[in-house]
CSV table of N, CA and C in Angstrom, one decimal:
chain,number,residue,atom,x,y,z
A,1,MET,N,-6.6,-24.1,3.7
A,1,MET,CA,-6.9,-24.5,2.3
A,1,MET,C,-7.3,-23.4,1.4
A,2,LYS,N,-7.0,-23.5,0.2
A,2,LYS,CA,-7.2,-22.4,-0.8
A,2,LYS,C,-8.7,-22.3,-1.0
A,3,LYS,N,-9.2,-21.1,-1.0
A,3,LYS,CA,-10.6,-20.9,-1.3
A,3,LYS,C,-11.0,-20.6,-2.8
A,4,LYS,N,-10.0,-20.0,-3.5
A,4,LYS,CA,-10.2,-19.7,-4.9
A,4,LYS,C,-9.0,-20.2,-5.7
A,5,TRP,N,-9.2,-20.9,-6.8
A,5,TRP,CA,-8.1,-21.3,-7.7
A,5,TRP,C,-8.0,-20.2,-8.7
A,6,VAL,N,-6.7,-19.8,-9.0
A,6,VAL,CA,-6.5,-18.8,-10.0
A,6,VAL,C,-6.0,-19.5,-11.3
A,7,ILE,N,-6.7,-19.2,-12.4
A,7,ILE,CA,-6.3,-19.8,-13.7
A,7,ILE,C,-5.9,-18.7,-14.7
A,8,LYS,N,-4.8,-19.0,-15.4
A,8,LYS,CA,-4.3,-18.0,-16.4
A,8,LYS,C,-4.1,-18.8,-17.7
A,9,GLN,N,-4.7,-18.2,-18.8
A,9,GLN,CA,-4.5,-18.7,-20.2
A,9,GLN,C,-3.4,-17.9,-20.9
A,10,ILE,N,-2.3,-18.6,-21.3
A,10,ILE,CA,-1.3,-18.0,-22.1
A,10,ILE,C,-1.5,-18.5,-23.5
A,11,ASP,N,-2.1,-17.6,-24.3
A,11,ASP,CA,-2.5,-18.1,-25.6
A,11,ASP,C,-2.9,-16.8,-26.4
A,12,ASP,N,-3.1,-17.0,-27.7
A,12,ASP,CA,-3.5,-15.9,-28.6
A,12,ASP,C,-5.0,-16.1,-29.1
A,13,ASP,N,-5.6,-17.1,-28.5
A,13,ASP,CA,-7.0,-17.5,-29.0
A,13,ASP,C,-8.0,-16.8,-28.1
A,14,LYS,N,-8.5,-15.7,-28.6
A,14,LYS,CA,-9.5,-14.9,-27.9
A,14,LYS,C,-10.9,-15.6,-27.8
A,15,VAL,N,-11.2,-16.4,-28.9
A,15,VAL,CA,-12.4,-17.1,-28.9
A,15,VAL,C,-12.5,-18.2,-27.8
A,16,LEU,N,-11.4,-19.0,-27.8
A,16,LEU,CA,-11.3,-20.0,-26.7
A,16,LEU,C,-11.4,-19.4,-25.3
A,17,HIS,N,-10.7,-18.3,-25.1
A,17,HIS,CA,-10.7,-17.6,-23.8
A,17,HIS,C,-12.2,-17.2,-23.5
A,18,PHE,N,-12.9,-16.7,-24.4
A,18,PHE,CA,-14.3,-16.3,-24.2
A,18,PHE,C,-15.1,-17.5,-23.8
A,19,LEU,N,-15.0,-18.6,-24.6
A,19,LEU,CA,-15.7,-19.8,-24.4
A,19,LEU,C,-15.5,-20.4,-23.0
A,20,LEU,N,-14.2,-20.4,-22.6
A,20,LEU,CA,-13.8,-20.9,-21.3
A,20,LEU,C,-14.4,-20.1,-20.2
A,21,LYS,N,-14.3,-18.8,-20.4
A,21,LYS,CA,-14.9,-17.9,-19.4
A,21,LYS,C,-16.4,-18.1,-19.2
A,22,LYS,N,-17.1,-18.0,-20.3
A,22,LYS,CA,-18.6,-18.1,-20.3
A,22,LYS,C,-19.1,-19.5,-19.9
A,23,LYS,N,-18.5,-20.5,-20.4
A,23,LYS,CA,-19.0,-21.9,-20.3
A,23,LYS,C,-18.5,-22.6,-19.0
A,24,ILE,N,-17.3,-22.2,-18.5
A,24,ILE,CA,-16.8,-22.9,-17.3
A,24,ILE,C,-16.6,-21.9,-16.1
A,25,PHE,N,-15.8,-20.9,-16.3
A,25,PHE,CA,-15.4,-20.2,-15.1
A,25,PHE,C,-16.4,-19.2,-14.6
A,26,ASP,N,-17.3,-18.7,-15.4
A,26,ASP,CA,-18.4,-17.8,-14.9
A,26,ASP,C,-19.3,-18.6,-13.9
A,27,HIS,N,-19.3,-19.9,-14.0
A,27,HIS,CA,-20.2,-20.7,-13.2
A,27,HIS,C,-19.5,-21.4,-12.0
A,28,ARG,N,-18.3,-21.1,-11.8
A,28,ARG,CA,-17.5,-21.7,-10.7
A,28,ARG,C,-17.1,-20.6,-9.7
A,29,ALA,N,-17.7,-20.7,-8.5
A,29,ALA,CA,-17.3,-19.7,-7.4
A,29,ALA,C,-15.9,-19.9,-6.9
A,30,ASP,N,-15.3,-21.1,-7.1
A,30,ASP,CA,-14.0,-21.4,-6.6
A,30,ASP,C,-12.9,-21.1,-7.5
A,31,CYS,N,-13.2,-20.4,-8.6
A,31,CYS,CA,-12.1,-20.1,-9.6
A,31,CYS,C,-12.1,-18.6,-10.0
A,32,THR,N,-10.9,-18.1,-10.2
A,32,THR,CA,-10.8,-16.8,-10.8
A,32,THR,C,-10.0,-17.0,-12.1
A,33,PHE,N,-10.6,-16.5,-13.2
A,33,PHE,CA,-10.0,-16.7,-14.6
A,33,PHE,C,-9.4,-15.3,-15.0
A,34,LEU,N,-8.1,-15.3,-15.0
A,34,LEU,CA,-7.4,-14.0,-15.3
A,34,LEU,C,-7.5,-13.7,-16.8
A,35,PRO,N,-7.2,-12.4,-17.1
A,35,PRO,CA,-7.3,-12.0,-18.5
A,35,PRO,C,-6.2,-12.7,-19.4
A,36,LEU,N,-6.5,-12.8,-20.7
A,36,LEU,CA,-5.7,-13.5,-21.6
A,36,LEU,C,-4.3,-12.8,-21.7
A,37,ASP,N,-3.3,-13.6,-21.9
A,37,ASP,CA,-1.9,-13.1,-22.1
A,37,ASP,C,-1.3,-14.0,-23.2
A,38,GLU,N,-0.6,-13.3,-24.1
A,38,GLU,CA,0.0,-14.0,-25.3
A,38,GLU,C,1.5,-14.3,-25.1
A,39,ASN,N,2.1,-13.8,-24.0
A,39,ASN,CA,3.5,-14.0,-23.8
A,39,ASN,C,3.8,-15.1,-22.8
A,40,VAL,N,4.4,-16.2,-23.4
A,40,VAL,CA,4.8,-17.4,-22.6
A,40,VAL,C,5.7,-17.1,-21.4
A,41,ASP,N,6.6,-16.1,-21.7
A,41,ASP,CA,7.6,-15.8,-20.6
A,41,ASP,C,6.9,-15.1,-19.4
A,42,SER,N,5.7,-14.6,-19.6
A,42,SER,CA,5.0,-14.0,-18.5
A,42,SER,C,4.5,-15.0,-17.4
A,43,ILE,N,4.7,-16.3,-17.7
A,43,ILE,CA,4.2,-17.3,-16.8
A,43,ILE,C,5.0,-17.1,-15.4
A,44,GLN,N,6.2,-16.6,-15.5
A,44,GLN,CA,7.0,-16.4,-14.2
A,44,GLN,C,6.4,-15.2,-13.4
A,45,LYS,N,5.7,-14.3,-14.1
A,45,LYS,CA,5.2,-13.1,-13.4
A,45,LYS,C,3.9,-13.3,-12.7
A,46,HIS,N,3.1,-14.3,-13.2
A,46,HIS,CA,1.8,-14.4,-12.7
A,46,HIS,C,1.7,-15.4,-11.5
A,47,ASP,N,0.9,-15.1,-10.5
A,47,ASP,CA,0.7,-15.9,-9.4
A,47,ASP,C,-0.6,-16.7,-9.6
A,48,ALA,N,-0.5,-17.7,-10.4
A,48,ALA,CA,-1.7,-18.5,-10.8
A,48,ALA,C,-1.4,-20.0,-10.3
A,49,ASP,N,-2.5,-20.7,-10.1
A,49,ASP,CA,-2.4,-22.1,-9.7
A,49,ASP,C,-2.4,-23.0,-11.0
A,50,ILE,N,-3.1,-22.6,-12.0
A,50,ILE,CA,-3.2,-23.4,-13.2
A,50,ILE,C,-3.0,-22.5,-14.4
A,51,PHE,N,-2.1,-23.0,-15.3
A,51,PHE,CA,-1.8,-22.3,-16.5
A,51,PHE,C,-2.3,-23.1,-17.7
A,52,LEU,N,-3.1,-22.5,-18.6
A,52,LEU,CA,-3.4,-23.1,-19.9
A,52,LEU,C,-2.5,-22.5,-20.9
A,53,VAL,N,-1.5,-23.3,-21.4
A,53,VAL,CA,-0.5,-22.7,-22.2
A,53,VAL,C,-0.5,-23.2,-23.6
A,54,ASN,N,-0.5,-22.3,-24.6
A,54,ASN,CA,-0.4,-22.7,-26.0
A,54,ASN,C,1.1,-22.8,-26.2
A,55,PHE,N,1.5,-24.1,-26.3
A,55,PHE,CA,3.0,-24.4,-26.5
A,55,PHE,C,3.5,-23.9,-27.9
A,56,GLY,N,2.6,-23.6,-28.8
A,56,GLY,CA,3.0,-23.1,-30.1
A,56,GLY,C,3.6,-21.7,-30.0
A,57,LEU,N,3.3,-21.0,-28.8
A,57,LEU,CA,3.8,-19.6,-28.6
A,57,LEU,C,5.2,-19.6,-28.0
A,58,ALA,N,5.7,-20.8,-27.5
A,58,ALA,CA,7.0,-20.9,-26.9
A,58,ALA,C,8.1,-20.8,-28.0
A,59,ASP,N,9.2,-20.1,-27.6
A,59,ASP,CA,10.3,-19.9,-28.6
A,59,ASP,C,11.0,-21.2,-28.9
A,60,ASN,N,11.3,-22.0,-28.0
A,60,ASN,CA,12.1,-23.2,-28.3
A,60,ASN,C,11.8,-24.3,-27.3
A,61,GLU,N,12.4,-25.5,-27.6
A,61,GLU,CA,12.1,-26.7,-26.8
A,61,GLU,C,12.5,-26.5,-25.3
A,62,SER,N,13.6,-25.8,-25.1
A,62,SER,CA,14.1,-25.7,-23.7
A,62,SER,C,13.1,-24.9,-22.9
A,63,SER,N,12.5,-23.9,-23.5
A,63,SER,CA,11.5,-23.1,-22.7
A,63,SER,C,10.3,-24.0,-22.4
A,64,LEU,N,9.9,-24.9,-23.3
A,64,LEU,CA,8.8,-25.8,-23.1
A,64,LEU,C,9.2,-26.8,-22.0
A,65,SER,N,10.4,-27.3,-21.9
A,65,SER,CA,10.8,-28.2,-20.9
A,65,SER,C,10.7,-27.4,-19.5
A,66,HIS,N,11.2,-26.2,-19.5
A,66,HIS,CA,11.2,-25.3,-18.3
A,66,HIS,C,9.7,-25.2,-17.8
A,67,LEU,N,8.8,-24.9,-18.8
A,67,LEU,CA,7.4,-24.7,-18.4
A,67,LEU,C,6.8,-26.0,-17.8
A,68,SER,N,7.1,-27.1,-18.4
A,68,SER,CA,6.6,-28.3,-17.9
A,68,SER,C,7.1,-28.8,-16.5
A,69,LYS,N,8.2,-28.2,-16.1
A,69,LYS,CA,8.8,-28.5,-14.8
A,69,LYS,C,8.7,-27.4,-13.9
A,70,SER,N,7.6,-26.6,-14.0
A,70,SER,CA,7.5,-25.4,-13.2
A,70,SER,C,7.3,-25.9,-11.7
A,71,GLU,N,7.2,-24.9,-10.9
A,71,GLU,CA,7.0,-25.1,-9.4
A,71,GLU,C,5.9,-26.1,-9.2
A,72,SER,N,6.1,-27.0,-8.1
A,72,SER,CA,5.2,-28.0,-7.9
A,72,SER,C,3.8,-27.5,-7.4
A,73,ASN,N,3.7,-26.3,-7.0
A,73,ASN,CA,2.4,-25.8,-6.5
A,73,ASN,C,1.6,-25.2,-7.7
A,74,ARG,N,2.1,-25.4,-8.9
A,74,ARG,CA,1.3,-24.9,-10.1
A,74,ARG,C,1.1,-26.1,-11.0
A,75,ALA,N,0.1,-26.0,-11.8
A,75,ALA,CA,-0.3,-27.0,-12.8
A,75,ALA,C,-0.3,-26.4,-14.2
A,76,ILE,N,0.1,-27.1,-15.2
A,76,ILE,CA,0.1,-26.6,-16.5
A,76,ILE,C,-0.7,-27.6,-17.4
A,77,ILE,N,-1.6,-27.0,-18.2
A,77,ILE,CA,-2.4,-27.8,-19.2
A,77,ILE,C,-2.0,-27.3,-20.5
A,78,ALA,N,-1.5,-28.1,-21.4
A,78,ALA,CA,-1.0,-27.7,-22.7
A,78,ALA,C,-2.2,-27.5,-23.6
A,79,LEU,N,-2.2,-26.4,-24.4
A,79,LEU,CA,-3.1,-26.1,-25.5
A,79,LEU,C,-2.4,-26.4,-26.8
A,80,VAL,N,-2.9,-27.4,-27.5
A,80,VAL,CA,-2.3,-27.8,-28.8
A,80,VAL,C,-3.3,-27.7,-29.9
A,81,ASN,N,-2.8,-27.4,-31.1
A,81,ASN,CA,-3.6,-27.3,-32.3
A,81,ASN,C,-3.9,-28.7,-32.9
A,82,SER,N,-3.1,-29.7,-32.6
A,82,SER,CA,-3.3,-31.0,-33.1
A,82,SER,C,-2.5,-32.0,-32.3
A,83,LYS,N,-2.8,-33.3,-32.4
A,83,LYS,CA,-2.0,-34.3,-31.7
A,83,LYS,C,-0.6,-34.4,-32.3
A,84,LYS,N,-0.5,-34.1,-33.6
A,84,LYS,CA,0.8,-34.1,-34.2
A,84,LYS,C,1.7,-33.0,-33.5
A,85,GLN,N,1.1,-31.9,-33.2
A,85,GLN,CA,1.9,-30.8,-32.5
A,85,GLN,C,2.3,-31.3,-31.2
A,86,LEU,N,1.4,-32.0,-30.5
A,86,LEU,CA,1.8,-32.6,-29.2
A,86,LEU,C,2.9,-33.6,-29.3
A,87,ASN,N,2.8,-34.4,-30.3
A,87,ASN,CA,3.9,-35.5,-30.5
A,87,ASN,C,5.2,-34.9,-30.8
A,88,GLN,N,5.2,-33.7,-31.4
A,88,GLN,CA,6.5,-33.0,-31.8
A,88,GLN,C,7.2,-32.4,-30.5
A,89,LEU,N,6.5,-32.3,-29.4
A,89,LEU,CA,7.1,-31.8,-28.2
A,89,LEU,C,8.0,-32.8,-27.6
A,90,SER,N,8.9,-32.3,-26.8
A,90,SER,CA,9.9,-33.2,-26.2
A,90,SER,C,9.2,-34.3,-25.4
A,91,ALA,N,9.9,-35.5,-25.4
A,91,ALA,CA,9.3,-36.6,-24.7
A,91,ALA,C,9.3,-36.4,-23.2
A,92,GLU,N,10.1,-35.4,-22.7
A,92,GLU,CA,10.2,-35.1,-21.3
A,92,GLU,C,8.9,-34.4,-20.8
A,93,ILE,N,8.1,-33.8,-21.7
A,93,ILE,CA,7.0,-33.1,-21.4
A,93,ILE,C,5.8,-34.0,-21.3
A,94,ASN,N,5.2,-34.2,-20.1
A,94,ASN,CA,4.1,-35.1,-19.9
A,94,ASN,C,3.0,-34.3,-19.2
A,95,LEU,N,2.2,-33.7,-19.9
A,95,LEU,CA,1.1,-32.8,-19.4
A,95,LEU,C,-0.2,-33.2,-19.9
A,96,PRO,N,-1.3,-32.9,-19.1
A,96,PRO,CA,-2.6,-33.0,-19.7
A,96,PRO,C,-2.7,-32.0,-20.8
A,97,TYR,N,-3.5,-32.3,-21.8
A,97,TYR,CA,-3.6,-31.3,-22.9
A,97,TYR,C,-5.0,-31.2,-23.4
A,98,ILE,N,-5.3,-30.0,-24.0
A,98,ILE,CA,-6.5,-29.7,-24.7
A,98,ILE,C,-6.2,-29.5,-26.1
A,99,GLU,N,-6.9,-30.3,-27.0
A,99,GLU,CA,-6.7,-30.1,-28.4
A,99,GLU,C,-7.7,-29.1,-28.9
A,100,LYS,N,-7.2,-27.9,-29.3
A,100,LYS,CA,-8.0,-26.8,-29.7
A,100,LYS,C,-8.8,-27.1,-30.9
A,101,GLY,N,-10.1,-26.8,-30.9
A,101,GLY,CA,-10.9,-27.0,-32.1
A,101,GLY,C,-11.5,-28.4,-32.2
A,102,LYS,N,-11.0,-29.3,-31.3
A,102,LYS,CA,-11.4,-30.7,-31.4
A,102,LYS,C,-12.1,-31.1,-30.1
A,103,ASP,N,-11.5,-30.8,-29.0
A,103,ASP,CA,-12.1,-31.2,-27.7
A,103,ASP,C,-13.4,-30.4,-27.4
A,104,SER,N,-14.4,-31.1,-26.8
A,104,SER,CA,-15.6,-30.4,-26.5
A,104,SER,C,-15.4,-29.7,-25.2
A,105,ILE,N,-16.4,-28.8,-24.9
A,105,ILE,CA,-16.4,-28.0,-23.6
A,105,ILE,C,-16.5,-29.0,-22.5
A,106,SER,N,-17.2,-30.1,-22.6
A,106,SER,CA,-17.3,-31.0,-21.5
A,106,SER,C,-16.0,-31.7,-21.2
A,107,LYS,N,-15.3,-32.1,-22.3
A,107,LYS,CA,-14.0,-32.7,-22.1
A,107,LYS,C,-13.0,-31.7,-21.4
A,108,ILE,N,-13.0,-30.5,-21.9
A,108,ILE,CA,-12.1,-29.4,-21.4
A,108,ILE,C,-12.5,-29.2,-19.9
A,109,THR,N,-13.8,-29.2,-19.6
A,109,THR,CA,-14.2,-29.0,-18.2
A,109,THR,C,-13.7,-30.1,-17.3
A,110,ASP,N,-13.8,-31.4,-17.9
A,110,ASP,CA,-13.3,-32.5,-17.1
A,110,ASP,C,-11.8,-32.4,-16.8
A,111,ILE,N,-11.0,-32.0,-17.8
A,111,ILE,CA,-9.6,-31.8,-17.7
A,111,ILE,C,-9.3,-30.8,-16.6
A,112,ILE,N,-10.0,-29.6,-16.7
A,112,ILE,CA,-9.7,-28.6,-15.7
A,112,ILE,C,-10.2,-29.0,-14.3
A,113,GLU,N,-11.3,-29.6,-14.2
A,113,GLU,CA,-11.8,-30.1,-12.9
A,113,GLU,C,-10.8,-31.1,-12.3
A,114,SER,N,-10.3,-32.0,-13.1
A,114,SER,CA,-9.4,-33.0,-12.6
A,114,SER,C,-8.1,-32.4,-12.1
A,115,THR,N,-7.7,-31.3,-12.8
A,115,THR,CA,-6.4,-30.6,-12.4
A,115,THR,C,-6.7,-29.9,-11.1
A,116,ILE,N,-7.8,-29.3,-11.0
A,116,ILE,CA,-8.2,-28.6,-9.7
A,116,ILE,C,-8.2,-29.6,-8.6
A,117,PHE,N,-8.8,-30.7,-8.8
A,117,PHE,CA,-8.9,-31.8,-7.8
A,117,PHE,C,-7.5,-32.2,-7.4
A,118,ASN,N,-6.6,-32.5,-8.3
A,118,ASN,CA,-5.3,-32.9,-8.0
A,118,ASN,C,-4.5,-31.9,-7.2
A,119,LEU,N,-4.7,-30.6,-7.5
A,119,LEU,CA,-4.1,-29.5,-6.7
A,119,LEU,C,-4.6,-29.5,-5.3
A,120,TYR,N,-6.0,-29.6,-5.2
A,120,TYR,CA,-6.6,-29.6,-3.9
A,120,TYR,C,-6.1,-30.8,-3.1
A,121,GLU,N,-6.0,-32.0,-3.7
A,121,GLU,CA,-5.5,-33.1,-2.9
A,121,GLU,C,-4.0,-32.9,-2.5
A,122,ARG,N,-3.2,-32.4,-3.4
A,122,ARG,CA,-1.8,-32.1,-3.1
A,122,ARG,C,-1.7,-31.1,-1.9
A,123,GLU,N,-2.5,-30.1,-1.9
A,123,GLU,CA,-2.5,-29.1,-0.8
A,123,GLU,C,-3.0,-29.7,0.5
A,124,ARG,N,-4.0,-30.6,0.4
A,124,ARG,CA,-4.6,-31.2,1.6
A,124,ARG,C,-3.5,-32.1,2.2
A,125,ARG,N,-2.8,-32.9,1.4
A,125,ARG,CA,-1.7,-33.8,1.9
A,125,ARG,C,-0.6,-33.0,2.6
A,126,ILE,N,-0.3,-31.8,2.0
A,126,ILE,CA,0.8,-31.0,2.6
A,126,ILE,C,0.3,-30.4,3.9
A,127,THR,N,-1.0,-30.0,4.0
A,127,THR,CA,-1.6,-29.4,5.2
A,127,THR,C,-1.6,-30.5,6.3
A,128,MET,N,-2.0,-31.7,5.9
A,128,MET,CA,-2.1,-32.8,6.9
A,128,MET,C,-0.8,-33.2,7.5
A,129,SER,N,0.3,-33.1,6.7
A,129,SER,CA,1.6,-33.5,7.1
A,129,SER,C,2.3,-32.5,8.0
A,130,ILE,N,1.7,-31.3,8.1
A,130,ILE,CA,2.3,-30.3,9.0
A,130,ILE,C,1.9,-30.5,10.4
């Protein structure tokens, strides 16, 4: 079983990155929070378990669809500026999301912890089936 979960933020929001690092990830021994990256295409280059992705940085809807259907051993949480932006995304994309500037740190923590739990459970089921 995995000992540390690796989280990567694909975004241009340095303030949110700092808040996430200080309020959530500096207090979790089971997580490594990688440096901020603004290039959505770099998602393929990073070996992370969870990606926090600002979908506003994606070039087109097809790349959004590709991101949302990434490998099953990864999880993606969408970072959106408004619910309107989320609604403009393709109906195919069904991801947990964080509304920047609106969601509290406690709600963001709950979303991230829920995602980590789901990955842990998925990994546990795979390990038990072997």
